[in-house]
Short mmCIF file of C-alpha atoms in Angstrom, two decimals:
data_model
loop_
_atom_site.label_atom_id
_atom_site.label_comp_id
_atom_site.label_asym_id
_atom_site.label_seq_id
_atom_site.Cartn_x
_atom_site.Cartn_y
_atom_site.Cartn_z
CA LEU A 1 142.45 63.14 135.49
CA ARG A 2 145.72 65.20 135.98
CA LYS A 3 143.44 67.93 137.25
CA GLY A 4 141.58 65.80 139.75
CA VAL A 5 138.48 65.17 137.32
CA ILE A 6 137.07 61.92 135.42
CA PRO A 7 134.54 62.44 133.20
CA VAL A 8 131.69 60.07 133.51
CA THR A 9 127.81 59.22 132.72
CA PRO A 10 124.81 58.41 134.25
CA GLN A 11 125.46 54.86 132.71
CA ASN A 12 128.92 54.60 134.21
CA LEU A 13 127.77 55.47 137.53
CA TYR A 14 124.25 53.53 138.07
CA GLY A 15 123.51 51.32 135.04
CA LYS A 16 121.12 51.30 132.17
CA GLU A 17 118.11 50.98 134.18
CA VAL A 18 118.83 54.52 136.20
CA ALA A 19 120.94 55.96 132.80
CA ALA A 20 117.14 55.06 131.31
CA GLY A 21 115.16 56.42 134.42
CA PHE A 22 117.15 59.76 133.94
CA ARG A 23 116.82 60.24 129.98
CA SER A 24 112.81 59.49 130.57
CA LEU A 25 113.06 62.46 133.57
CA ILE A 26 114.71 64.87 131.50
CA THR A 27 112.52 64.03 128.67
CA ALA A 28 108.85 64.90 130.64
CA LEU A 29 110.78 68.08 131.75
CA THR A 30 111.31 69.17 129.05
CA TYR A 31 108.18 68.98 127.64
CA MET A 32 106.50 70.64 130.99
CA GLY A 33 103.58 72.97 130.59
CA ASP A 34 102.62 71.56 126.55
CA MET A 35 100.42 68.68 127.25
CA PRO A 36 99.78 65.90 130.05
CA ILE A 37 102.28 63.10 129.53
CA ASP A 38 101.47 59.21 129.18
CA PRO A 39 100.97 57.40 132.99
CA ALA A 40 102.99 54.90 131.78
CA MET A 41 106.28 57.32 131.42
CA ILE A 42 105.46 58.54 134.79
CA ASP A 43 105.70 54.71 135.67
CA GLU A 44 108.79 54.10 133.92
CA ILE A 45 110.63 56.88 135.66
CA PHE A 46 109.92 55.96 139.06
CA ASN A 47 110.21 52.39 138.41
CA ARG A 48 113.68 52.79 136.73
CA LEU A 49 115.01 55.40 139.63
CA LYS A 50 113.64 53.58 143.11
CA LYS A 51 117.12 53.00 143.35
CA PHE A 52 117.05 56.64 144.94
CA GLU A 53 113.94 56.83 146.92
CA GLY A 54 114.82 59.86 149.00
CA SER A 55 115.36 61.84 145.30
CA VAL A 56 112.38 60.28 144.19
CA ASN A 57 110.25 61.45 146.77
CA ASN A 58 110.95 65.26 145.74
CA LEU A 59 109.89 64.49 142.32
CA ARG A 60 106.62 63.17 143.24
CA GLY A 61 104.95 66.96 143.71
CA THR A 62 106.38 67.57 139.91
CA LEU A 63 104.82 64.08 138.39
CA PHE A 64 101.58 64.40 140.48
CA GLU A 65 100.92 67.94 138.25
CA TYR A 66 101.05 65.61 135.43
CA VAL A 67 98.93 62.93 137.09
CA VAL A 68 95.95 65.45 137.82
CA ALA A 69 96.28 66.93 133.90
CA SER A 70 95.81 63.73 132.84
CA ILE A 71 92.57 63.32 135.05
CA VAL A 72 90.87 66.76 134.27
CA GLU A 73 91.83 65.98 130.28
CA LYS A 74 89.92 62.31 130.26
CA ASN A 75 87.25 63.18 132.55
CA ASN A 76 86.32 66.72 131.36
CA ARG A 77 87.68 67.58 127.94
CA PRO A 78 88.72 70.99 128.22
CA HIS A 79 88.67 73.07 125.15
CA GLU A 80 92.47 73.71 126.60
CA LEU A 81 94.70 72.67 129.13
CA SER A 82 97.85 74.02 130.16
CA MET A 83 100.66 73.09 133.14
CA ASN A 84 102.69 75.78 135.56
CA LYS A 85 101.25 78.90 133.60
CA THR A 86 102.82 81.81 135.45
CA LEU A 87 100.13 84.84 135.50
CA ASN A 88 101.47 88.37 135.98
CA ASN A 89 98.61 90.37 138.06
CA LYS A 90 100.52 93.83 138.19
CA GLY A 91 103.68 93.25 138.80
CA LYS A 92 102.51 90.20 141.28
CA LYS A 93 103.08 86.83 139.89
CA SER A 94 101.43 83.51 140.47
CA GLU A 95 101.89 80.02 139.26
CA VAL A 96 99.46 77.56 138.08
CA ASP A 97 99.65 73.93 138.42
CA VAL A 98 96.82 72.82 135.96
CA LEU A 99 95.26 75.23 134.36
CA ALA A 100 91.57 74.08 132.68
CA ILE A 101 89.32 76.44 130.19
CA TYR A 102 86.39 75.43 129.06
CA GLN A 103 83.37 77.26 127.29
CA THR A 104 81.61 78.96 130.56
CA ASN A 105 83.80 78.59 132.85
CA ALA A 106 87.87 78.26 133.76
CA ARG A 107 89.56 76.60 136.75
CA PHE A 108 92.76 76.96 138.43
CA ILE A 109 94.08 73.30 139.98
CA GLU A 110 97.04 73.87 142.72
CA CYS A 111 98.42 70.17 143.03
CA LYS A 112 100.39 68.80 146.52
CA GLY A 113 102.12 65.64 145.88
CA TYR A 114 102.65 64.54 149.91
CA PRO A 115 103.23 61.51 150.96
CA PRO A 116 100.02 59.59 150.95
CA TYR A 117 97.53 60.84 153.22
CA SER A 118 99.49 62.79 155.29
CA THR A 119 98.71 66.48 156.72
CA VAL A 120 99.61 69.14 154.58
CA PRO A 121 101.01 71.99 156.04
CA ASP A 122 98.47 74.21 157.30
CA GLU A 123 100.69 77.26 155.57
CA GLU A 124 101.07 75.93 152.27
CA PHE A 125 97.24 75.51 152.39
CA LYS A 126 96.94 78.97 153.77
CA LYS A 127 99.14 80.62 151.05
CA TRP A 128 97.16 79.33 148.16
CA LEU A 129 93.68 80.31 149.65
CA THR A 130 94.82 83.87 150.75
CA GLU A 131 97.41 84.86 148.44
CA SER A 132 97.78 82.88 145.21
CA VAL A 133 93.70 82.66 144.25
CA PRO A 134 92.97 86.46 145.35
CA ASN A 135 95.70 87.04 142.73
CA VAL A 136 94.85 85.14 140.25
CA PHE A 137 91.19 86.29 140.33
CA GLY A 138 92.54 89.89 139.84
CA TYR A 139 94.54 88.51 136.90
CA CYS A 140 91.58 86.99 135.44
CA LYS A 141 89.31 90.57 136.01
CA ASN A 142 91.93 93.04 135.28
CA VAL A 143 94.31 91.15 132.37
CA HIS A 144 92.80 88.69 130.74
CA PRO A 145 89.99 89.66 128.77
CA ASP A 146 88.52 86.41 127.70
CA TRP A 147 88.36 85.22 130.92
CA LYS A 148 86.69 88.07 132.49
CA GLU A 149 83.72 86.82 132.14
CA LYS A 150 83.89 82.97 132.72
CA GLU A 151 82.96 81.49 136.30
CA LEU A 152 86.25 81.18 138.19
CA GLU A 153 86.82 77.38 139.92
CA PHE A 154 89.86 77.10 142.21
CA GLU A 155 90.74 73.98 143.32
CA PHE A 156 93.34 72.21 145.48
CA TRP A 157 93.88 68.88 144.77
CA THR A 158 96.64 66.74 147.39
CA THR A 159 98.00 63.15 147.68
CA GLY A 160 97.70 64.04 151.61
CA LYS A 161 94.92 65.88 153.97
CA LEU A 162 93.45 68.49 155.21
CA SER A 163 94.09 69.09 159.05
CA ASP A 164 90.47 69.07 160.62
CA ALA A 165 91.23 72.57 161.61
CA ALA A 166 92.31 74.18 158.05
CA LEU A 167 88.83 71.76 156.44
CA ALA A 168 86.69 73.37 158.73
CA SER A 169 87.97 76.71 158.12
CA PHE A 170 88.00 75.96 154.32
CA ASN A 171 84.24 74.48 154.15
CA ASP A 172 82.92 77.85 156.49
CA LEU A 173 85.06 79.86 153.59
CA SER A 174 83.60 77.98 150.57
CA LYS A 175 80.01 78.99 151.57
CA LYS A 176 81.16 82.57 152.34
CA ILE A 177 82.88 83.69 149.54
CA LYS A 178 80.48 84.82 146.76
CA LYS A 179 79.77 82.92 143.82
CA SER A 180 79.71 85.65 141.32
CA ARG A 181 83.40 86.42 141.97
CA TYR A 182 84.61 82.90 142.24
CA SER A 183 83.91 79.13 144.03
CA ILE A 184 86.96 77.17 146.06
CA ALA A 185 87.26 73.47 146.03
CA TYR A 186 89.12 70.74 147.65
CA LYS A 187 89.99 66.93 146.54
CA ASP A 188 92.57 64.90 149.32
CA ALA A 189 94.08 61.59 148.22
CA SER A 190 90.85 59.43 148.53
CA GLN A 191 89.02 62.44 146.30
CA VAL A 192 91.62 62.43 143.69
CA LYS A 193 91.74 58.49 143.87
CA GLU A 194 88.05 58.81 142.47
CA ALA A 195 88.02 61.07 140.20
CA ALA A 196 91.35 59.15 138.39
CA ALA A 197 88.78 55.83 138.86
CA LEU A 198 86.34 58.18 136.30
CA THR A 199 88.65 58.16 133.87
CA LYS A 200 88.47 54.23 133.74
CA ASP A 201 91.97 54.64 132.05
CA LYS A 202 93.78 51.01 133.95
CA LYS A 203 97.38 52.73 133.43
CA LEU A 204 96.29 55.75 134.96
CA ILE A 205 95.01 54.22 137.79
CA ALA A 206 97.74 51.63 138.77
CA THR A 207 100.30 54.94 138.37
CA LEU A 208 98.39 57.09 141.17
CA ASN A 209 97.49 54.49 143.31
CA GLN A 210 101.32 52.70 143.16
CA HIS A 211 103.39 55.57 143.05
CA PHE A 212 101.27 58.41 144.75
CA LEU A 213 99.04 56.55 147.68
CA THR A 214 100.49 53.47 148.39
CA HIS A 215 103.93 53.84 147.75
CA PRO A 216 106.21 53.95 150.71
CA VAL A 217 108.46 57.41 151.08
CA VAL A 218 110.56 58.84 153.39
CA ILE A 219 108.15 61.16 155.41
CA PRO A 220 110.14 64.87 155.46
CA SER A 221 110.69 65.85 159.03
CA TYR A 222 108.21 68.72 158.59
CA GLU A 223 105.29 66.68 157.67
CA LEU A 224 105.97 65.02 161.43
CA SER A 225 104.66 68.61 163.26
CA VAL A 226 101.90 70.25 161.79
CA PRO A 227 101.69 73.64 162.55
CA ALA A 228 98.74 74.43 164.47
CA ALA A 229 96.05 75.83 161.97
CA ARG A 230 96.08 79.64 161.96
CA SER A 231 93.05 81.67 160.11
CA LEU A 232 92.53 81.28 156.61
CA ALA A 233 90.19 84.06 156.43
CA THR A 234 90.28 85.27 152.69
CA SER A 235 89.64 88.97 152.54
CA LYS A 236 86.68 90.63 153.56
CA GLU A 237 85.98 91.79 149.71
CA ASP A 238 85.30 88.54 148.49
CA MET A 239 83.21 87.31 151.18
CA GLU A 240 80.65 90.35 150.20
#
């Protein structure tokens, strides 16, 4: 007190409910990357921290990765499932939000938890398509011997949607990329909802709908003005 500092705890400041929400969040983030968490925990985090909607909005992107991992695990049962994997291709690093390994193929999923059905900035999608995808592909071929011969699938999942121009470019490129190299796929909010429905997990479906697809959020300023679509062309090498 003499130095003008008062020790407090989250419970002192915000009450028991919010303090419990912080504890749940810390637990979830501590184990991030090890395995998907129970959708009930995600639901609890949002409900307890609903007084802090602005901050919770920033958490949606992170927690959306858990939802995607849970959907993949329940629908496809991969041999190996991990999150937030950093892959280093000769000094250039890329992070894979959800990585699912199967006997004959490997899936690398980028997760973007934007405000429900809002438009993903073209730059975000372009960065994934033209930087992350080629770099992770290079890692698979140059660094990881076990993935070298697998079918490589790169996917972009979002609670938003692509702009019309970005979607047109994506559809065009998906046809041109040589399938012996890799394939690309995209799920918007409606398609993520459909994938969740296939799990038949009522709690997971409810969590996705309530906190990621219909829950009110404060839309960041950059979401209100999406830049005009730029060329999303990948390298000529990928199309040959």
